[in-house]
CSV table of C-alpha atoms in Angstrom, one decimal:
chain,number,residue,atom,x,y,z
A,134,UNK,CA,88.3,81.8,150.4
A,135,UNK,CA,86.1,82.8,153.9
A,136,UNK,CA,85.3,86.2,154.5
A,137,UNK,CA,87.9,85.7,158.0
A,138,UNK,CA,90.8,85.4,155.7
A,139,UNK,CA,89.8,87.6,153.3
A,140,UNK,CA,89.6,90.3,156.3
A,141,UNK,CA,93.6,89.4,157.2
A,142,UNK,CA,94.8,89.4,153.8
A,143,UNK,CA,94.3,93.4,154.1
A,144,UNK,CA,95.9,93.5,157.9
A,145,UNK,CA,99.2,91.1,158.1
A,146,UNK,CA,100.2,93.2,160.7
A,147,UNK,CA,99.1,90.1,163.4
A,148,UNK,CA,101.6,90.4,165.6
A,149,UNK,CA,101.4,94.1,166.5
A,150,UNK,CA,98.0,93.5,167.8
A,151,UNK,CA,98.6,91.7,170.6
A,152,UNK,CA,98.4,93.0,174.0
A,153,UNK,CA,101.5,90.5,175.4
A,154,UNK,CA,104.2,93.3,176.8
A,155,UNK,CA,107.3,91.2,176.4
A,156,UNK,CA,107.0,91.2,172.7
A,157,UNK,CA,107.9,94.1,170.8
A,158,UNK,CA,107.1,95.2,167.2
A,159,UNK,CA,109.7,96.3,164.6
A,160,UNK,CA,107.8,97.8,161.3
A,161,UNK,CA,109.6,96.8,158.4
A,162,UNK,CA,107.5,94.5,156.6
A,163,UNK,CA,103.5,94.3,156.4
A,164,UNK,CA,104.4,91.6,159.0
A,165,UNK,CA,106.0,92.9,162.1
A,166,UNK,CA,108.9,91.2,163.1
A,167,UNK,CA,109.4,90.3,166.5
A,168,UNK,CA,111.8,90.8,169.3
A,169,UNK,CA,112.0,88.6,172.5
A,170,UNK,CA,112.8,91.3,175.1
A,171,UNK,CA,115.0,90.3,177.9
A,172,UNK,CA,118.4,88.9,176.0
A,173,UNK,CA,121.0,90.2,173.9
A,174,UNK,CA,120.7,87.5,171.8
A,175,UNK,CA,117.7,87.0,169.8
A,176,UNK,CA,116.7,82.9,170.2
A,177,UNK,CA,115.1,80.7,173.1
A,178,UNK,CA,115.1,76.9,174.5
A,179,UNK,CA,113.0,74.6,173.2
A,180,UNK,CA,110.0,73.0,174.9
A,181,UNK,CA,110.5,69.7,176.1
A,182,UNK,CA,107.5,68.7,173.7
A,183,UNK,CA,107.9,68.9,170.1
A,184,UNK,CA,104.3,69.3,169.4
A,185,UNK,CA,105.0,72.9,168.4
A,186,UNK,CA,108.0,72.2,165.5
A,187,UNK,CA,106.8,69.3,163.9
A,188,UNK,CA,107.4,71.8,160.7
A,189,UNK,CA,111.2,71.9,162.0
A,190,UNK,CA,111.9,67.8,161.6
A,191,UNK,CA,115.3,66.8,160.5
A,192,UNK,CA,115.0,66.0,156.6
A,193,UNK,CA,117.8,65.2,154.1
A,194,UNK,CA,118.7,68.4,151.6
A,195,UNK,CA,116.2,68.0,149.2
A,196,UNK,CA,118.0,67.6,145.6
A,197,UNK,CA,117.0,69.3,141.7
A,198,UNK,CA,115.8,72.8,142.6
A,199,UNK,CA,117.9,73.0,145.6
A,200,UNK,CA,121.0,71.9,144.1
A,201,UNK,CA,119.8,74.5,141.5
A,202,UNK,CA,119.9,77.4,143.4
A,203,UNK,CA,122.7,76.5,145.2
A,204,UNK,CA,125.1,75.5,142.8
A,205,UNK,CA,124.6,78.6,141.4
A,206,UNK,CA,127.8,81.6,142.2
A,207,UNK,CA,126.8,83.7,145.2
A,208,UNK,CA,126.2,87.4,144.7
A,209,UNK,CA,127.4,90.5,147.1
A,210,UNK,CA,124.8,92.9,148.6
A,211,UNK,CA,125.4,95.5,146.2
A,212,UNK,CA,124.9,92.9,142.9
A,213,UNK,CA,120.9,92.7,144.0
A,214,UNK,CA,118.8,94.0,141.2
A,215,UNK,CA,115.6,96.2,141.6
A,216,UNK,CA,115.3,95.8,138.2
A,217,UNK,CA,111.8,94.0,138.7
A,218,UNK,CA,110.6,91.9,141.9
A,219,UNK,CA,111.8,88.9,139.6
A,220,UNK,CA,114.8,90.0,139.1
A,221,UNK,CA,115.2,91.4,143.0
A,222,UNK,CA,114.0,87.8,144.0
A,223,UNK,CA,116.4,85.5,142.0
A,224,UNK,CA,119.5,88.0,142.6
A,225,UNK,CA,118.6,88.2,146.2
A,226,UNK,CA,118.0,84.4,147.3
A,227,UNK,CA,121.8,84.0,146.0
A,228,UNK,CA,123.5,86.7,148.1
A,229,UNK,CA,126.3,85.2,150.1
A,230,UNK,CA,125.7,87.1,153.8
A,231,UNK,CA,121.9,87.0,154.0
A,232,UNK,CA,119.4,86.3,156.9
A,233,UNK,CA,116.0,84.0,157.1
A,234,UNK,CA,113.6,84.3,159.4
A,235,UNK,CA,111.0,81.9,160.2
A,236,UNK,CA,107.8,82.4,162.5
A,237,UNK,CA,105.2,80.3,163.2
A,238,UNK,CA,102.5,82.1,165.1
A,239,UNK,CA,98.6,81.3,167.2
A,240,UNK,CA,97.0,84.1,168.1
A,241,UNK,CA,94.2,83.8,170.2
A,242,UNK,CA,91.8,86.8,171.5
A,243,UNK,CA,93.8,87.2,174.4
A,244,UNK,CA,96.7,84.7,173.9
A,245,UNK,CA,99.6,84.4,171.6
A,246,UNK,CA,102.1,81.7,170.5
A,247,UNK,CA,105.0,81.8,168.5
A,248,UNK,CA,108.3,80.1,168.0
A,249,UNK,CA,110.6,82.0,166.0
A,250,UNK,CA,114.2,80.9,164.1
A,251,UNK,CA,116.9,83.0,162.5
A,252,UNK,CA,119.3,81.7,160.2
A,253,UNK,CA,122.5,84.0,159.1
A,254,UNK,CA,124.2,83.4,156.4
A,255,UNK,CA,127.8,84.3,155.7
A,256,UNK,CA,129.6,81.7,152.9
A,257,UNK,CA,129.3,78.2,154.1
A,258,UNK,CA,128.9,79.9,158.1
A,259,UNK,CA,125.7,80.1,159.5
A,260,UNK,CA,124.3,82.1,163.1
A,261,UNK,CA,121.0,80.4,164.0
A,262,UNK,CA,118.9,81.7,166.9
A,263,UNK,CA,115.4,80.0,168.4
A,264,UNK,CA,113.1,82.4,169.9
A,265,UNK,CA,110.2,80.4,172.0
A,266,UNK,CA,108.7,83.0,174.6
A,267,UNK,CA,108.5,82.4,177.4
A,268,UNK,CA,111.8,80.1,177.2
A,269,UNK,CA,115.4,81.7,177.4
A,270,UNK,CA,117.1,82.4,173.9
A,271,UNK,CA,119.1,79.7,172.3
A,272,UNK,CA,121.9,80.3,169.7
A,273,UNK,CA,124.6,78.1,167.3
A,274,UNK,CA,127.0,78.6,164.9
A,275,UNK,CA,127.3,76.0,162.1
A,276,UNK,CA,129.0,75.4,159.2
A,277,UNK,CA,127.4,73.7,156.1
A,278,UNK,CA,127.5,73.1,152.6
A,279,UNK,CA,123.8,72.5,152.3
A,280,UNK,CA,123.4,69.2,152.2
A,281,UNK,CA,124.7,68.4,155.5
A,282,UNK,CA,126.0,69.6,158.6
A,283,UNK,CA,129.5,69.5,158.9
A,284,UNK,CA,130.6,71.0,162.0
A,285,UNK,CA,128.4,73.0,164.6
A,286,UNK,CA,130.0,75.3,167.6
A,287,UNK,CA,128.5,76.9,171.0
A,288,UNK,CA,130.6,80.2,171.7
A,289,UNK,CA,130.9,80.4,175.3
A,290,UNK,CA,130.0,84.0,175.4
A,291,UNK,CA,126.7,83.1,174.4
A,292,UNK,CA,126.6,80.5,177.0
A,293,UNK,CA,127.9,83.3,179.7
A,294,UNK,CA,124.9,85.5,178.6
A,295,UNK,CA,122.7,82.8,178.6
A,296,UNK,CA,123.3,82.0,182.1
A,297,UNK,CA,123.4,85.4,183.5
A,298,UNK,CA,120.0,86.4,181.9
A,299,UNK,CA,118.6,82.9,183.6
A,300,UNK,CA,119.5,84.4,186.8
A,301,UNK,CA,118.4,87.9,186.3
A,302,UNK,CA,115.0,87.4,184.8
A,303,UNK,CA,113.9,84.3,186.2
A,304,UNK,CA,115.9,83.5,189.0
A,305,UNK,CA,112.8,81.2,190.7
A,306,UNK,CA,113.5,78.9,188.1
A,307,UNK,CA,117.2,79.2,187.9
A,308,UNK,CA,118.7,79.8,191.1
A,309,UNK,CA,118.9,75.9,192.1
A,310,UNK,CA,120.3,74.5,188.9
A,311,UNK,CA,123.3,73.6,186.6
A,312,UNK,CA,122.5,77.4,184.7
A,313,UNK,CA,123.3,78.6,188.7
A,314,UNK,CA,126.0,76.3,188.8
A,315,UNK,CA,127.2,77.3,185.4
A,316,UNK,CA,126.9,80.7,186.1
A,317,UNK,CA,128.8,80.7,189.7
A,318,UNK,CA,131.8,79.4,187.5
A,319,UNK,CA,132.0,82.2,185.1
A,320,UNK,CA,131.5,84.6,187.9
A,321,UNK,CA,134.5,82.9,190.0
A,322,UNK,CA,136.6,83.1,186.5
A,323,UNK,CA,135.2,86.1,185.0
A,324,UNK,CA,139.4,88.2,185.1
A,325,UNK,CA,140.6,85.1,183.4
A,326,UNK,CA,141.2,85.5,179.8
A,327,UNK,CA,140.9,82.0,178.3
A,328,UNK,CA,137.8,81.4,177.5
A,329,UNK,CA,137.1,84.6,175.7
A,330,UNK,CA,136.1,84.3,172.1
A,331,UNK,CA,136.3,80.0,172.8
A,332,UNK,CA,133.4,77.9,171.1
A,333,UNK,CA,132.4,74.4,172.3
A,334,UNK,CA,133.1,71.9,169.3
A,335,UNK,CA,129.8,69.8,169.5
A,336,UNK,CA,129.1,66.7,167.1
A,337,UNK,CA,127.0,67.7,164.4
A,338,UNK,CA,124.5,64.6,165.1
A,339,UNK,CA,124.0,66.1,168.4
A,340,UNK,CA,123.0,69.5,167.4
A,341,UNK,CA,120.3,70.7,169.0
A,342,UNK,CA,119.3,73.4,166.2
A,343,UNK,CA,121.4,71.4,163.4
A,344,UNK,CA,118.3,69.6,162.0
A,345,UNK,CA,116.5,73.0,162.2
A,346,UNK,CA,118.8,74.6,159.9
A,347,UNK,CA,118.5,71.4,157.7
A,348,UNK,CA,114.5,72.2,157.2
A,349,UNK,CA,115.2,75.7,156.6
A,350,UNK,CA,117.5,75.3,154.2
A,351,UNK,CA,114.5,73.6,152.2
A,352,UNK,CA,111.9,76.1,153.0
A,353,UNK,CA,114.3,78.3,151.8
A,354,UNK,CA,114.6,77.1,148.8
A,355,UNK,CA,111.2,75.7,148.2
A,356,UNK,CA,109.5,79.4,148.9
A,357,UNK,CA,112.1,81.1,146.4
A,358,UNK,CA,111.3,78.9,143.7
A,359,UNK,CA,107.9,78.8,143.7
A,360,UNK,CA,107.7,82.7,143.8
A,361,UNK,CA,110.3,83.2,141.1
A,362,UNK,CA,107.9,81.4,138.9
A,363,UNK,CA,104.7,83.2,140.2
A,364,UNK,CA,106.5,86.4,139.5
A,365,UNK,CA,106.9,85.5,136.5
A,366,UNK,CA,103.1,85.9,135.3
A,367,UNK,CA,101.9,89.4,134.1
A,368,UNK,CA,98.8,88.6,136.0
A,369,UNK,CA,100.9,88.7,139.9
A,370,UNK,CA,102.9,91.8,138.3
A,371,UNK,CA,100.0,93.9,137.7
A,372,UNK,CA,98.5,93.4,140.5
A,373,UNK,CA,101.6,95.1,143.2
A,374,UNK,CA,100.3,98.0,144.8
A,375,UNK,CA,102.9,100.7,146.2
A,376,UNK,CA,102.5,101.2,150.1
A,377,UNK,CA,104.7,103.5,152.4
A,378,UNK,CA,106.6,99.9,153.5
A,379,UNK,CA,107.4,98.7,150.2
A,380,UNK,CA,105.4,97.0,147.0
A,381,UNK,CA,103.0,94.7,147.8
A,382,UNK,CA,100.8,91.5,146.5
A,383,UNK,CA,98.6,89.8,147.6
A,384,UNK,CA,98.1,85.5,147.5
A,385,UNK,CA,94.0,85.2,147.1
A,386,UNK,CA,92.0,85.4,144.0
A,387,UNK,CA,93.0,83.6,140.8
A,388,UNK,CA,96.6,85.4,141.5
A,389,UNK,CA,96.7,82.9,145.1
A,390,UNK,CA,95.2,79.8,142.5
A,391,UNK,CA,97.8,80.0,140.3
A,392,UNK,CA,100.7,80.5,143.6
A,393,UNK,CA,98.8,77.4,144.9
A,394,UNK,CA,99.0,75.5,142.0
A,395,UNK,CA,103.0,76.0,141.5
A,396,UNK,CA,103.6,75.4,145.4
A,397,UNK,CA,102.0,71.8,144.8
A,398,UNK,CA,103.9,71.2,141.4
A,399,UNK,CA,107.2,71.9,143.2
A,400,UNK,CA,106.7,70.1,146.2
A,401,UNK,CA,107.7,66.5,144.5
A,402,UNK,CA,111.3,68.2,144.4
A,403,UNK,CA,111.9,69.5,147.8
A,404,UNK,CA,111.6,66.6,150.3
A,405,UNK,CA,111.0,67.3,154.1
A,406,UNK,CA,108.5,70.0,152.8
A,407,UNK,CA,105.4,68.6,153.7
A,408,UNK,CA,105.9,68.9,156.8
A,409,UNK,CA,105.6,72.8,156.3
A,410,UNK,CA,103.1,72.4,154.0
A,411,UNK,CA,100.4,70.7,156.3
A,412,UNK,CA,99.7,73.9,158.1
A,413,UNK,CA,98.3,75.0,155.2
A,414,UNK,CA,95.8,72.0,154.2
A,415,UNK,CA,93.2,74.9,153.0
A,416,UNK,CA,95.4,76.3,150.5
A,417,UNK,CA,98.2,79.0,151.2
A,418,UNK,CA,96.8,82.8,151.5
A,419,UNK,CA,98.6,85.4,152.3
A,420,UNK,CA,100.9,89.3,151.4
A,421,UNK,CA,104.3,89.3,149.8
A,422,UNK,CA,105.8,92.8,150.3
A,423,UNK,CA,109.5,93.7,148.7
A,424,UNK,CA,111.4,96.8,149.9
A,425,UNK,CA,113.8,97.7,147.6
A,426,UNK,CA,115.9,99.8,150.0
A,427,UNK,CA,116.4,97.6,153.0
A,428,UNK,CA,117.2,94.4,150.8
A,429,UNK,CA,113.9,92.8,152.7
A,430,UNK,CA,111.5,90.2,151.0
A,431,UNK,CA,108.7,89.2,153.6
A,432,UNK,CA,106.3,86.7,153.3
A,433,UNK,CA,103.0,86.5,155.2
A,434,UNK,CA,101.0,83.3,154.8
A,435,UNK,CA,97.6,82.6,157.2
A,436,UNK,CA,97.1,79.2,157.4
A,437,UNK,CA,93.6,79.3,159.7
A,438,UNK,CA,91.6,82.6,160.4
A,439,UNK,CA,88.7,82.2,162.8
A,440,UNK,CA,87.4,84.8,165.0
A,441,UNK,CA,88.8,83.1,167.6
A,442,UNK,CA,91.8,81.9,166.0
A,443,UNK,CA,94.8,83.1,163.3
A,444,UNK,CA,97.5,80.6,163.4
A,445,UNK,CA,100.1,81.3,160.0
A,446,UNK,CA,103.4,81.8,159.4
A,447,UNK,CA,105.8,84.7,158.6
A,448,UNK,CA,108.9,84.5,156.5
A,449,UNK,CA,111.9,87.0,155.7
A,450,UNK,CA,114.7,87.1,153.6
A,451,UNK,CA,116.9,90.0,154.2
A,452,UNK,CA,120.0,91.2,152.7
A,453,UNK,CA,123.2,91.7,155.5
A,454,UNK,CA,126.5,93.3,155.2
A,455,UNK,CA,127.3,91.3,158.7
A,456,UNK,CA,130.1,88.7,158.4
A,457,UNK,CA,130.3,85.8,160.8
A,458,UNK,CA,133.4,84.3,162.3
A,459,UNK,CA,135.5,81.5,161.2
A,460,UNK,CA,137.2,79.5,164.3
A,461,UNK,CA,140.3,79.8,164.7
A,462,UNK,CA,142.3,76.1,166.1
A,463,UNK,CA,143.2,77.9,169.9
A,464,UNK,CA,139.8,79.2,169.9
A,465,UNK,CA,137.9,76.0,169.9
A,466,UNK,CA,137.6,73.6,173.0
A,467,UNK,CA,135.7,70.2,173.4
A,468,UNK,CA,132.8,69.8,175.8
A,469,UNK,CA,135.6,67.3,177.7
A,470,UNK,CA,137.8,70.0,178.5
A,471,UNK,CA,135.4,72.3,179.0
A,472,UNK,CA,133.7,69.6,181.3
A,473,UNK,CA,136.5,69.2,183.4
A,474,UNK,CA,136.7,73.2,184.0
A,475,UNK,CA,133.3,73.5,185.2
A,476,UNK,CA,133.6,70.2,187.4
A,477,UNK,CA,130.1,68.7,185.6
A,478,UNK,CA,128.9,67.8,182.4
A,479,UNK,CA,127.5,71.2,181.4
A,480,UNK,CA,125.8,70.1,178.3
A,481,UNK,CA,124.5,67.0,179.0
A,482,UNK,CA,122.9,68.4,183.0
A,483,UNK,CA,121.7,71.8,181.1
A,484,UNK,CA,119.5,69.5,178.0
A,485,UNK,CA,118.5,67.5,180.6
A,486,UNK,CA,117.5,70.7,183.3
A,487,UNK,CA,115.2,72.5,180.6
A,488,UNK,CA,113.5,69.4,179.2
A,489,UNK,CA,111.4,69.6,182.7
A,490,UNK,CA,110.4,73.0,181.9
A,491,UNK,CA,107.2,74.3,181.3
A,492,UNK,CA,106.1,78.1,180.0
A,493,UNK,CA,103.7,78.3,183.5
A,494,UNK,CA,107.1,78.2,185.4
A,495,UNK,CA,107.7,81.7,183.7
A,496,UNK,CA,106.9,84.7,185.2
A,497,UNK,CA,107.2,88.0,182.8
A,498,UNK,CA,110.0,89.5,182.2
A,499,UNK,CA,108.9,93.3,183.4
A,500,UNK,CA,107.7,91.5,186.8
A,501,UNK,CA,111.1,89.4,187.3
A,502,UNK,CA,113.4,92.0,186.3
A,503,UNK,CA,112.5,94.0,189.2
């Protein structure tokens, strides 16, 4: 292992280094999570290129390990042992309302990158929401037994905010466009009550984030195995040092060999994985860190550390008491009717409207929200 990585295996704290004003630390983890400042919800648009999530491609449920974990009965929040860090990861990776984070990250010496995802688990109901500064937040409900996606839902009040925060923040983008358009029809119908709490039925082959949640669900899965079995060694155990944020480890040394070594014997059983694993052709490297009282596993893993350059990845698995909502019939409507309300085809003109953006179009938000 080079000295560079070496040097951020003892600072994982990447993110709250960077002098970019629209991202905000939160210090939970030895990784800081991040915030995307200037929406209520916490997700963004994709680029039109897809350079940046080739780690994100739509892959079939991977079976064996997966089908392991999650055949197995789902636990509540207050059934999570802290028993042992094996014991806290096996119970927690089968909690039934639980949250995943995943962030891949460049950091230059005056630039940063990062395109972030959030999956929420409640039961077979899942939240997901894309952060990709500079682009606008981006949010879905699906529901899914793992294996597939069987129905996936827009809730027009997301929309609503969507639009509006378009406007506000970047209204030299927005102000000619469908989002205007879209917006200007929620303004004209904002005292009329029935669209409130309504969710847009899309197909679940035309899910925008639905394939996401598909590779997630095998990260997931993937990470969860291999560090139950790495706990497992006396040699990883030993080695946890307690810091004021939780217990942490360390992945270098012969204790990152042997985490190395069970990451490639598993990755036969998790298809669609390799697509995450190419990022980290020089071996994985990183800090686990477990917090006991906030329910909070996080995962930091560097996959290239120059002195120009950190790119890695950071992962959380969290613990929620939050519940998500099931739709009711009269709360759903189909992009058809919802079409003929606005007087255009609002999905189809929006998809097709921020495909043509570009991040240089973006102006921050501190500037435009003036």
């Amino acid at each position: 292992m080079n000295k560079t990585i070496k040097k951020w295996l003892t600072c994982l704290t990447v993110l709250a280094l960077l002098p970019v004003t629209s991202i905000k630390a939160d210090n939970l983890t030895p990784i800081k999570r991040i915030e995307w400042k200037g929406s209520n919800s916490e997700a963004s648009t994709e680029e039109p290129s897809t350079d940046s999530e080739e780690t994100m491609e739509a892959e079939e449920s991977p079976e064996g390990e997966q089908e392991r974990t999650d055949s197995a009965e789902e636990l509540s929040t207050d059934q999570i042992s802290h028993e042992s860090p094996l014991e806290f990861v096996k119970t927690l990776s089968r909690v039934k309302q639980r949250s995943l984070e995943y962030v891949s990250f460049a950091k230059g010496e005056e630039t940063m990158s990062l395109l972030s995802h959030t999956l929420h688990k409640d039961g077979d109901r899942y939240f997901i929401a894309q952060v990709y500064p500079p682009f606008l937040p981006y949010t879905q409900y699906v529901e899914s037994d793992r294996q597939s996606i069987q129905q996936a839902y827009l809730s027009i009040d997301e929309l609503k905010a969507y639009a509006a925060d378009a406007l506000e923040q970047q209204p030299q983008i927005y102000q000619e466009s469908p989002v205007a358009q879209l917006h200007d029809f929620f303004q004209q119908n904002e005292a009329a009550p029935d669209l409130s709490d309504k969710c847009l039925v899309i197909d679940p082959q035309n899910s925008r984030l639905g394939p996401i949640v598909m590779d997630m669900f095998t990260i997931e899965t993937f990470l969860m195995d291999v560090i139950e079995e790495w706990l497992g060694y006396d040699s990883v155990n030993e080695a946890f040092m307690e810091t004021e944020l939780g217990i942490q480890v360390d992945i270098h040394g012969a204790n990152g060999e042997l985490f190395n070594q069970i990451a490639q014997e598993r990755m036969s059983n998790y298809p669609g994985i390799e697509s995450f694993m190419e990022q980290f052709s020089q071996g994985i490297a990183g800090t686990l860190m477990i917090n006991y009282e906030k329910n909070l596993l996080g995962l930091g893993l560097i996959a290239e550390a120059t002195d120009e350059l950190v790119t890695g990845s950071e992962i959380y698995l969290e613990a929620s008491e939050d519940a998500l909502p099931s739709f009711a019939a009269d709360q759903l409507i189909t992009p058809d009717q919802f079409n003929e309300l606005v007087g255009f085809d609002v999905l189809k003109e929006l998809n097709e409207f921020e495909a043509n953006l570009t991040a240089d179009q973006f102006v921050p938000v501190e500037e435009s929200a003036e």
